[in-house]
Short mmCIF file of C-alpha atoms in Angstrom, two decimals:
data_model
loop_
_atom_site.label_atom_id
_atom_site.label_comp_id
_atom_site.label_asym_id
_atom_site.label_seq_id
_atom_site.Cartn_x
_atom_site.Cartn_y
_atom_site.Cartn_z
CA ASP A 1 5.20 -20.47 -16.67
CA ARG A 2 5.43 -16.68 -16.30
CA ASP A 3 4.52 -13.81 -18.55
CA PHE A 4 5.97 -10.37 -17.83
CA LEU A 5 4.44 -7.34 -19.46
CA CYS A 6 5.66 -3.80 -19.01
CA PHE A 7 4.45 -1.02 -21.22
CA ASP A 8 4.41 2.76 -21.51
CA LEU A 9 1.60 4.91 -20.14
CA ARG A 10 0.38 5.26 -23.75
CA PRO A 11 0.20 1.65 -24.94
CA LEU A 12 -1.34 0.47 -28.18
CA PHE A 13 -3.36 -2.02 -26.14
CA VAL A 14 -3.93 -2.64 -22.46
CA LEU A 15 -4.60 -5.93 -20.77
CA SER A 16 -7.55 -6.04 -18.40
CA PRO A 17 -5.93 -6.69 -15.02
CA THR A 18 -7.53 -9.16 -12.65
CA MET A 19 -6.92 -9.65 -8.94
CA SER A 20 -4.91 -12.74 -9.87
CA SER A 21 -2.46 -10.60 -11.81
CA LEU A 22 -0.17 -7.93 -10.44
CA LEU A 23 -0.61 -4.33 -11.53
CA PHE A 24 1.99 -1.75 -10.51
CA ALA A 25 4.25 0.93 -11.95
CA VAL A 26 8.00 1.18 -12.36
CA ASP A 27 9.44 4.63 -13.11
CA GLY A 28 6.04 5.74 -14.38
CA LYS A 29 5.51 2.75 -16.66
CA LYS A 30 2.48 0.52 -16.26
CA CYS A 31 3.40 -3.08 -15.52
CA GLU A 32 1.36 -6.24 -15.24
CA VAL A 33 2.70 -9.63 -14.22
CA VAL A 34 0.58 -12.66 -15.01
CA ASN A 35 1.14 -15.90 -13.13
CA ALA A 36 3.74 -14.31 -10.84
CA ASP A 37 6.35 -16.46 -9.13
CA PRO A 38 5.91 -16.20 -5.32
CA THR A 39 9.66 -16.68 -4.81
CA GLN A 40 10.67 -13.81 -7.09
CA THR A 41 11.75 -10.54 -5.50
CA LEU A 42 11.19 -7.06 -6.83
CA VAL A 43 14.85 -6.59 -7.73
CA ASP A 44 14.83 -9.82 -9.75
CA TYR A 45 11.91 -8.51 -11.76
CA LEU A 46 13.42 -5.04 -12.20
CA ARG A 47 16.71 -6.28 -13.54
CA THR A 48 15.08 -8.91 -15.75
CA GLU A 49 12.92 -6.21 -17.32
CA GLY A 50 15.80 -3.78 -17.87
CA PHE A 51 15.36 -1.51 -14.85
CA THR A 52 19.00 -1.90 -13.82
CA GLY A 53 19.24 1.16 -11.58
CA ALA A 54 18.65 -1.16 -8.62
CA LYS A 55 21.81 -3.21 -7.99
CA VAL A 56 22.21 -6.61 -6.37
CA GLY A 57 24.85 -6.86 -3.68
CA CYS A 58 24.30 -9.06 -0.65
CA GLY A 59 20.74 -10.11 -1.50
CA GLU A 60 19.98 -10.12 2.24
CA GLY A 61 18.96 -6.53 3.00
CA GLY A 62 22.35 -5.66 4.45
CA CYS A 63 24.09 -3.49 1.86
CA GLY A 64 21.35 -1.27 0.45
CA ALA A 65 22.53 -1.46 -3.19
CA CYS A 66 19.05 -2.58 -4.25
CA THR A 67 17.18 0.25 -2.51
CA VAL A 68 14.19 1.74 -4.34
CA THR A 69 11.38 4.03 -3.25
CA ILE A 70 7.82 2.74 -3.27
CA ALA A 71 4.59 4.70 -2.96
CA GLN A 72 1.13 3.43 -2.05
CA TRP A 73 -2.09 5.39 -2.44
CA THR A 74 -3.49 5.74 1.09
CA GLY A 75 -6.21 8.08 2.26
CA GLY A 76 -6.25 10.09 -0.94
CA ALA A 77 -2.49 10.66 -1.16
CA PRO A 78 0.67 8.68 -1.88
CA VAL A 79 2.74 7.43 1.06
CA TYR A 80 6.43 7.01 0.24
CA LYS A 81 9.19 4.92 1.77
CA SER A 82 12.48 3.38 0.74
CA VAL A 83 12.76 -0.43 0.80
CA ASN A 84 15.20 -3.20 -0.01
CA ALA A 85 14.08 -4.56 -3.38
CA CYS A 86 16.09 -7.75 -2.79
CA LEU A 87 13.67 -8.67 0.02
CA LEU A 88 10.34 -7.26 -1.10
CA ALA A 89 8.40 -10.05 -2.79
CA LEU A 90 7.10 -9.24 -6.25
CA CYS A 91 3.70 -10.58 -5.20
CA SER A 92 3.56 -7.80 -2.58
CA CYS A 93 3.85 -5.06 -5.20
CA ASP A 94 0.28 -4.89 -6.44
CA GLY A 95 -0.85 -1.26 -6.46
CA LEU A 96 2.61 0.14 -5.77
CA SER A 97 4.47 2.81 -7.69
CA VAL A 98 8.17 1.92 -7.73
CA THR A 99 10.86 4.50 -8.44
CA THR A 100 14.46 3.54 -9.17
CA ALA A 101 17.48 5.82 -9.33
CA THR A 102 17.41 5.93 -13.14
CA GLY A 103 13.71 6.76 -13.06
CA LEU A 104 14.38 9.57 -10.62
CA GLY A 105 17.01 11.16 -12.85
CA ASN A 106 19.17 10.23 -15.82
CA ILE A 107 21.22 11.69 -18.65
CA LYS A 108 18.18 12.00 -20.95
CA LYS A 109 15.68 13.71 -18.64
CA GLY A 110 18.22 15.40 -16.38
CA TYR A 111 19.53 14.49 -12.96
CA HIS A 112 17.75 14.89 -9.66
CA PRO A 113 19.16 17.39 -7.13
CA ILE A 114 20.29 14.51 -4.88
CA GLN A 115 22.25 12.95 -7.73
CA GLU A 116 23.77 16.31 -8.64
CA ALA A 117 24.78 16.99 -5.04
CA LEU A 118 26.37 13.55 -4.75
CA ALA A 119 28.53 14.31 -7.81
CA GLU A 120 29.39 17.83 -6.69
CA HIS A 121 30.57 16.59 -3.28
CA ASN A 122 32.62 13.77 -4.83
CA GLY A 123 30.37 11.26 -3.11
CA SER A 124 30.47 8.64 -5.84
CA GLN A 125 33.65 6.61 -6.32
CA CYS A 126 33.09 3.18 -7.91
CA GLY A 127 29.39 4.12 -8.08
CA PHE A 128 27.92 0.73 -7.19
CA CYS A 129 26.32 1.97 -3.97
CA SER A 130 25.25 5.36 -5.34
CA PRO A 131 21.77 4.42 -6.72
CA GLY A 132 20.77 2.86 -3.41
CA MET A 133 22.14 5.81 -1.45
CA VAL A 134 20.15 8.23 -3.60
CA MET A 135 16.90 6.30 -3.21
CA SER A 136 17.34 5.92 0.56
CA LEU A 137 17.54 9.69 0.90
CA PHE A 138 14.75 10.35 -1.60
CA GLY A 139 12.48 7.95 0.30
CA LYS A 140 13.36 9.57 3.61
CA LEU A 141 12.72 13.10 2.37
CA SER A 142 9.48 12.08 0.65
CA ALA A 143 8.20 10.39 3.82
CA SER A 144 9.14 13.21 6.20
CA LYS A 145 6.30 15.17 7.74
CA GLY A 146 5.96 18.90 7.32
CA PRO A 147 6.89 21.26 4.50
CA ASN A 148 10.66 21.06 5.01
CA CYS A 149 13.25 18.28 4.89
CA PRO A 150 14.48 16.87 8.23
CA ASP A 151 17.60 18.04 10.04
CA ALA A 152 21.16 16.91 9.29
CA LYS A 153 21.22 14.23 12.01
CA GLU A 154 18.06 12.55 10.79
CA ILE A 155 19.25 12.70 7.19
CA GLU A 156 22.49 10.95 8.13
CA SER A 157 20.56 8.14 9.80
CA CYS A 158 18.65 7.28 6.62
CA ILE A 159 21.69 5.57 5.07
CA ASP A 160 22.44 3.39 8.09
CA GLY A 161 21.56 0.40 5.90
CA ASN A 162 23.66 1.44 2.90
CA LEU A 163 27.25 0.29 2.59
CA CYS A 164 29.94 2.12 0.62
CA ARG A 165 32.78 -0.34 0.24
CA CYS A 166 35.00 2.46 -1.07
CA THR A 167 34.57 3.92 2.46
CA GLY A 168 33.49 7.24 1.01
CA PHE A 169 30.88 8.04 3.63
CA ARG A 170 32.11 11.52 4.53
CA PRO A 171 31.43 13.13 1.11
CA ILE A 172 28.18 11.16 0.80
CA ILE A 173 26.95 12.43 4.16
CA SER A 174 28.07 15.97 3.34
CA ALA A 175 26.14 15.85 0.06
CA PHE A 176 23.00 14.55 1.70
CA GLN A 177 23.10 16.92 4.67
CA SER A 178 23.04 19.84 2.25
CA PHE A 179 19.30 19.16 1.96
CA ALA A 180 18.63 19.67 5.68
CA GLY A 181 15.75 22.07 6.16
CA VAL A 182 15.15 22.84 2.47
CA PRO A 183 11.55 22.94 1.18
CA LYS A 184 10.50 19.34 0.66
CA ASP A 185 8.63 19.90 -2.58
CA THR A 186 11.84 21.11 -4.25
CA VAL A 187 13.55 17.72 -3.86
CA ALA A 188 11.04 15.01 -2.95
CA GLY A 189 7.57 13.56 -3.20
CA GLU A 190 5.12 13.87 -6.07
CA SER A 191 7.12 16.65 -7.69
CA PHE A 192 9.67 14.03 -8.74
CA ALA A 193 7.84 10.69 -8.39
CA PRO A 194 4.20 11.38 -9.26
CA PHE A 195 1.75 8.63 -8.39
CA PRO A 196 0.10 7.20 -11.53
CA ASP A 197 -3.63 7.77 -11.93
CA PHE A 198 -4.24 4.18 -13.03
CA LEU A 199 -3.15 2.89 -9.61
CA LYS A 200 -5.29 5.20 -7.49
CA GLY A 201 -7.90 3.07 -5.81
CA ARG A 202 -6.21 -0.20 -6.78
CA SER A 203 -5.60 -1.16 -3.13
CA GLU A 204 -9.33 -0.70 -2.36
CA GLN A 205 -10.42 -2.86 -5.31
CA ASP A 206 -11.86 -6.13 -3.94
CA ALA A 207 -10.12 -5.26 -0.67
CA SER A 208 -11.78 -8.02 1.34
CA SER A 209 -11.24 -10.83 -1.14
CA THR A 210 -8.30 -13.22 -1.29
CA ARG A 211 -5.84 -12.55 -4.09
CA THR A 212 -4.08 -15.56 -5.59
CA TYR A 213 -0.83 -15.67 -7.53
CA THR A 214 0.81 -18.86 -8.76
CA GLY A 215 4.02 -19.62 -10.56
CA SER A 216 6.91 -22.10 -10.54
CA GLY A 217 4.81 -24.57 -8.59
CA LYS A 218 4.25 -22.22 -5.65
CA THR A 219 1.12 -20.40 -4.45
CA TRP A 220 0.81 -16.92 -2.95
CA LEU A 221 -2.45 -16.15 -1.12
CA SER A 222 -3.25 -12.64 0.09
CA PRO A 223 -6.50 -12.56 2.13
CA GLY A 224 -8.22 -9.27 2.93
CA THR A 225 -9.86 -10.12 6.27
CA LEU A 226 -8.94 -12.00 9.43
CA SER A 227 -11.65 -14.60 8.82
CA GLU A 228 -10.32 -15.20 5.29
CA LEU A 229 -6.80 -15.44 6.68
CA GLN A 230 -7.85 -18.07 9.21
CA ALA A 231 -9.72 -20.01 6.54
CA VAL A 232 -6.70 -19.97 4.23
CA ILE A 233 -4.38 -21.15 7.01
CA ASN A 234 -6.76 -23.84 8.26
CA THR A 235 -7.29 -25.17 4.74
CA ASN A 236 -3.64 -25.31 3.73
CA ALA A 237 -1.82 -26.01 6.99
CA GLY A 238 -3.74 -29.24 7.51
CA GLN A 239 -2.68 -30.84 4.25
CA PRO A 240 -0.02 -33.56 4.70
CA GLY A 241 3.35 -32.70 3.23
CA LYS A 242 2.41 -29.10 2.45
CA VAL A 243 4.62 -26.37 3.91
CA VAL A 244 2.82 -23.10 4.62
CA ALA A 245 4.55 -19.85 5.58
CA MET A 246 3.00 -16.56 6.67
CA VAL A 247 4.77 -13.50 5.30
CA CYS A 248 4.39 -9.74 5.45
CA GLY A 249 7.55 -7.71 4.99
CA HIS A 250 9.37 -10.82 3.73
CA THR A 251 12.59 -9.85 5.51
CA ALA A 252 13.15 -13.35 6.90
CA LYS A 253 14.36 -14.20 3.40
CA GLY A 254 17.58 -12.38 4.26
CA VAL A 255 18.26 -14.73 7.19
CA TYR A 256 16.73 -18.10 6.33
CA LYS A 257 17.36 -19.65 2.91
CA ASP A 258 14.48 -22.11 2.97
CA GLU A 259 11.98 -20.51 0.59
CA HIS A 260 12.35 -23.39 -1.83
CA LEU A 261 10.78 -25.67 0.78
CA VAL A 262 7.59 -23.58 1.04
CA ASP A 263 4.54 -24.61 -0.98
CA VAL A 264 2.10 -21.86 0.05
CA PHE A 265 2.93 -18.28 1.06
CA VAL A 266 0.18 -16.52 3.03
CA ASP A 267 0.54 -12.74 2.91
CA VAL A 268 -1.01 -11.05 5.97
CA SER A 269 -0.25 -7.44 4.96
CA ARG A 270 -3.79 -6.67 3.71
CA VAL A 271 -5.64 -7.78 6.87
CA PRO A 272 -6.99 -4.69 8.72
CA ASP A 273 -7.03 -6.50 12.08
CA LEU A 274 -3.24 -6.75 11.92
CA SER A 275 -2.63 -3.07 11.23
CA GLY A 276 -3.10 0.22 13.04
CA ILE A 277 -1.56 1.91 16.06
CA LYS A 278 -3.48 3.11 19.12
CA ILE A 279 -1.81 5.29 21.76
CA SER A 280 -3.67 5.39 25.07
CA GLU A 281 -3.01 6.42 28.66
CA GLY A 282 -1.89 2.89 29.50
CA GLY A 283 0.40 2.09 26.58
CA ILE A 284 0.67 1.52 22.84
CA GLU A 285 -1.32 -1.10 20.93
CA LEU A 286 0.26 -2.06 17.64
CA GLY A 287 -1.06 -4.28 14.88
CA ALA A 288 1.26 -7.23 14.36
CA ALA A 289 1.88 -6.06 10.77
CA THR A 290 3.26 -2.73 12.02
CA THR A 291 6.76 -2.16 10.65
CA TRP A 292 9.78 -1.38 12.77
CA GLY A 293 9.85 2.07 11.22
CA SER A 294 6.27 2.77 12.29
CA LEU A 295 7.04 1.39 15.76
CA ILE A 296 9.93 3.85 16.10
CA ASP A 297 7.63 6.71 15.08
CA ALA A 298 4.94 5.60 17.55
CA LEU A 299 7.44 5.38 20.42
CA GLY A 300 8.49 8.96 19.73
CA GLU A 301 4.90 10.19 19.46
CA ALA A 302 3.79 8.53 22.70
CA ASP A 303 6.75 9.78 24.77
CA LYS A 304 5.41 12.49 27.09
CA GLY A 305 8.65 12.97 28.98
CA ASN A 306 7.17 11.68 32.24
CA PRO A 307 8.18 8.66 34.40
CA GLU A 308 5.42 6.48 32.94
CA THR A 309 6.70 6.85 29.37
CA SER A 310 10.41 6.92 30.25
CA ALA A 311 10.96 3.46 28.72
CA LEU A 312 9.85 4.65 25.28
CA PRO A 313 12.93 6.69 24.31
CA VAL A 314 15.09 3.77 25.46
CA LEU A 315 13.14 1.37 23.27
CA ARG A 316 13.22 3.85 20.38
CA GLU A 317 17.00 4.31 20.53
CA HIS A 318 17.56 0.56 20.65
CA CYS A 319 15.21 -0.09 17.72
CA GLN A 320 17.08 2.48 15.63
CA LYS A 321 20.30 0.49 16.08
CA VAL A 322 18.87 -2.70 14.59
CA ALA A 323 19.00 -3.33 10.81
CA GLY A 324 18.92 -0.42 8.37
CA HIS A 325 16.35 2.28 7.61
CA SER A 326 14.98 0.65 4.45
CA LEU A 327 14.79 -2.80 6.03
CA ARG A 328 12.94 -1.36 9.04
CA ASN A 329 10.39 -0.03 6.55
CA LEU A 330 9.61 -3.65 5.61
CA GLY A 331 10.18 -5.82 8.69
CA THR A 332 7.19 -6.19 11.01
CA ILE A 333 6.84 -6.63 14.75
CA GLY A 334 4.68 -9.74 14.52
CA GLY A 335 6.97 -11.34 11.96
CA ASN A 336 9.99 -10.74 14.15
CA LEU A 337 8.31 -12.23 17.23
CA ALA A 338 7.01 -15.25 15.29
CA MET A 339 10.45 -15.85 13.77
CA THR A 340 11.99 -15.68 17.22
CA LYS A 341 9.48 -18.17 18.61
CA LYS A 342 9.52 -20.63 15.71
CA LYS A 343 13.12 -20.50 14.58
CA GLY A 344 15.05 -19.29 17.58
CA PHE A 345 16.03 -16.04 15.89
CA GLN A 346 18.21 -13.93 18.18
CA SER A 347 16.09 -10.80 18.22
CA ASP A 348 16.85 -7.51 19.95
CA LEU A 349 13.23 -6.48 19.49
CA ALA A 350 11.91 -9.60 21.23
CA THR A 351 14.35 -9.07 24.10
CA ILE A 352 13.57 -5.42 24.79
CA LEU A 353 9.80 -5.84 24.39
CA SER A 354 9.89 -8.76 26.81
CA GLY A 355 11.88 -6.62 29.24
CA VAL A 356 9.30 -3.85 29.23
CA GLY A 357 6.45 -6.32 29.84
CA ALA A 358 4.83 -6.35 26.40
CA THR A 359 2.07 -8.81 25.50
CA VAL A 360 1.00 -10.40 22.22
CA THR A 361 -2.53 -11.33 21.14
CA VAL A 362 -2.66 -14.83 19.66
CA VAL A 363 -5.72 -15.84 17.65
CA ALA A 364 -6.29 -19.55 16.96
CA ALA A 365 -9.29 -21.60 18.09
CA ASP A 366 -9.50 -19.08 20.92
CA THR A 367 -8.01 -15.63 21.47
CA ALA A 368 -5.37 -15.21 24.16
CA VAL A 369 -3.27 -12.29 25.38
CA VAL A 370 0.13 -13.74 26.27
CA PRO A 371 3.03 -11.96 28.03
CA LEU A 372 6.10 -12.16 25.81
CA ASP A 373 8.29 -13.79 28.46
CA GLU A 374 5.70 -16.59 28.61
CA PHE A 375 5.26 -16.62 24.81
CA PHE A 376 8.96 -17.34 24.28
CA GLY A 377 9.11 -19.94 27.04
CA GLU A 378 9.51 -23.63 26.22
CA GLY A 379 6.23 -24.36 27.98
CA TYR A 380 4.16 -22.31 25.56
CA VAL A 381 3.29 -24.15 22.36
CA LEU A 382 2.22 -21.90 19.49
CA PRO A 383 -0.69 -23.54 17.63
CA PRO A 384 0.18 -24.27 13.97
CA THR A 385 -2.80 -22.19 12.77
CA ALA A 386 -2.18 -19.28 15.15
CA VAL A 387 -2.12 -15.67 13.98
CA LEU A 388 -0.45 -12.88 15.96
CA THR A 389 -2.76 -9.87 15.69
CA LYS A 390 -1.68 -7.29 18.27
CA VAL A 391 1.32 -6.32 20.38
CA ASN A 392 0.76 -4.15 23.44
CA VAL A 393 3.62 -2.11 24.91
CA PRO A 394 2.68 -0.90 28.42
CA TYR A 395 3.95 2.21 30.15
CA LEU A 396 5.99 1.80 33.31
CA ALA A 397 4.39 1.51 36.70
CA ALA A 398 5.36 3.86 39.53
CA GLY A 399 8.92 3.21 40.67
CA GLU A 400 9.93 1.14 37.63
CA VAL A 401 13.03 1.94 35.58
CA PHE A 402 13.84 0.41 32.18
CA ARG A 403 17.21 0.25 30.41
CA SER A 404 18.48 -1.79 27.47
CA TYR A 405 22.01 -2.37 26.23
#
């Protein structure tokens, strides 16, 4: 039922990709997947196709062995981040440039400075965790703002989702912290993971249309507008016996093992109404598809050091203690809140946002702005076709104090 094609940048022939086929790159090679399986993850594809630099450990986003760096062409430049390939759905990879540890550096082309430093500091013992460690740091350095790499403390935090079962963290951290403050272009970004020309503009191609991928009896629908999203949900959710699931970062796969029960996956990541961050004098408005990582950045940016914004550093510190860096680059705010409401997920994010008085915008037959403490209450029934579009985090009122533990 599935055809996988992966070929060099100089192929003898090239298939004409359609918006019902996936087009992406792995370690600089052009890949197309026809009739993709909606239940297949990126790491499954990588290892099936011989890209074995990404390992499989827990398969739940908890160990980091599968970590790769992805880049997406946005605003005329590539945007990099490290992600857990065991969670990222293959159907979400259209337009992405994926870099694995072996693509970053190997015995034939030479090793990357991060790989060399890891060896020099005796940071690799059994070696199983090393590729994921390397890609977590490479993604962090590539995503950092400014001309230089971040400081030692921030570098250490980027492997909070990577486990070394040999307990060799001290030499790993020492190796990685040696890059603190060095010029970024000497170790990260396009200098080492150039974005392929054939993918530039791919994300804008038919941006408003719904992309469809089918395989193994499942369907993946990726609408490009809110109206298309509502139409897709209304059409599929009303069919008897059909199970429909909305996805974005796909991190729920690490908690709930019920994907085999889903008939239709509806990907909300391409809907503009669910993205974007607005910082105002009254608070922060976040699209429901905003990742935890972007939320953490927004909380830091909006903190003015005054009483009104004094809850933001508390929220930011708490968010940084949940999950790992690469998982926070995938998991979304709206997905977390919906999972908490529908499945009773015990969420730190839902708890602290409720505590600070956040609201969520719910779009169904009508649009409603609902306080989170009411949203999670037994008396509030979430319509089956509802879409969470926005989350608003207010600043504190005069005299209010916020703490979380």
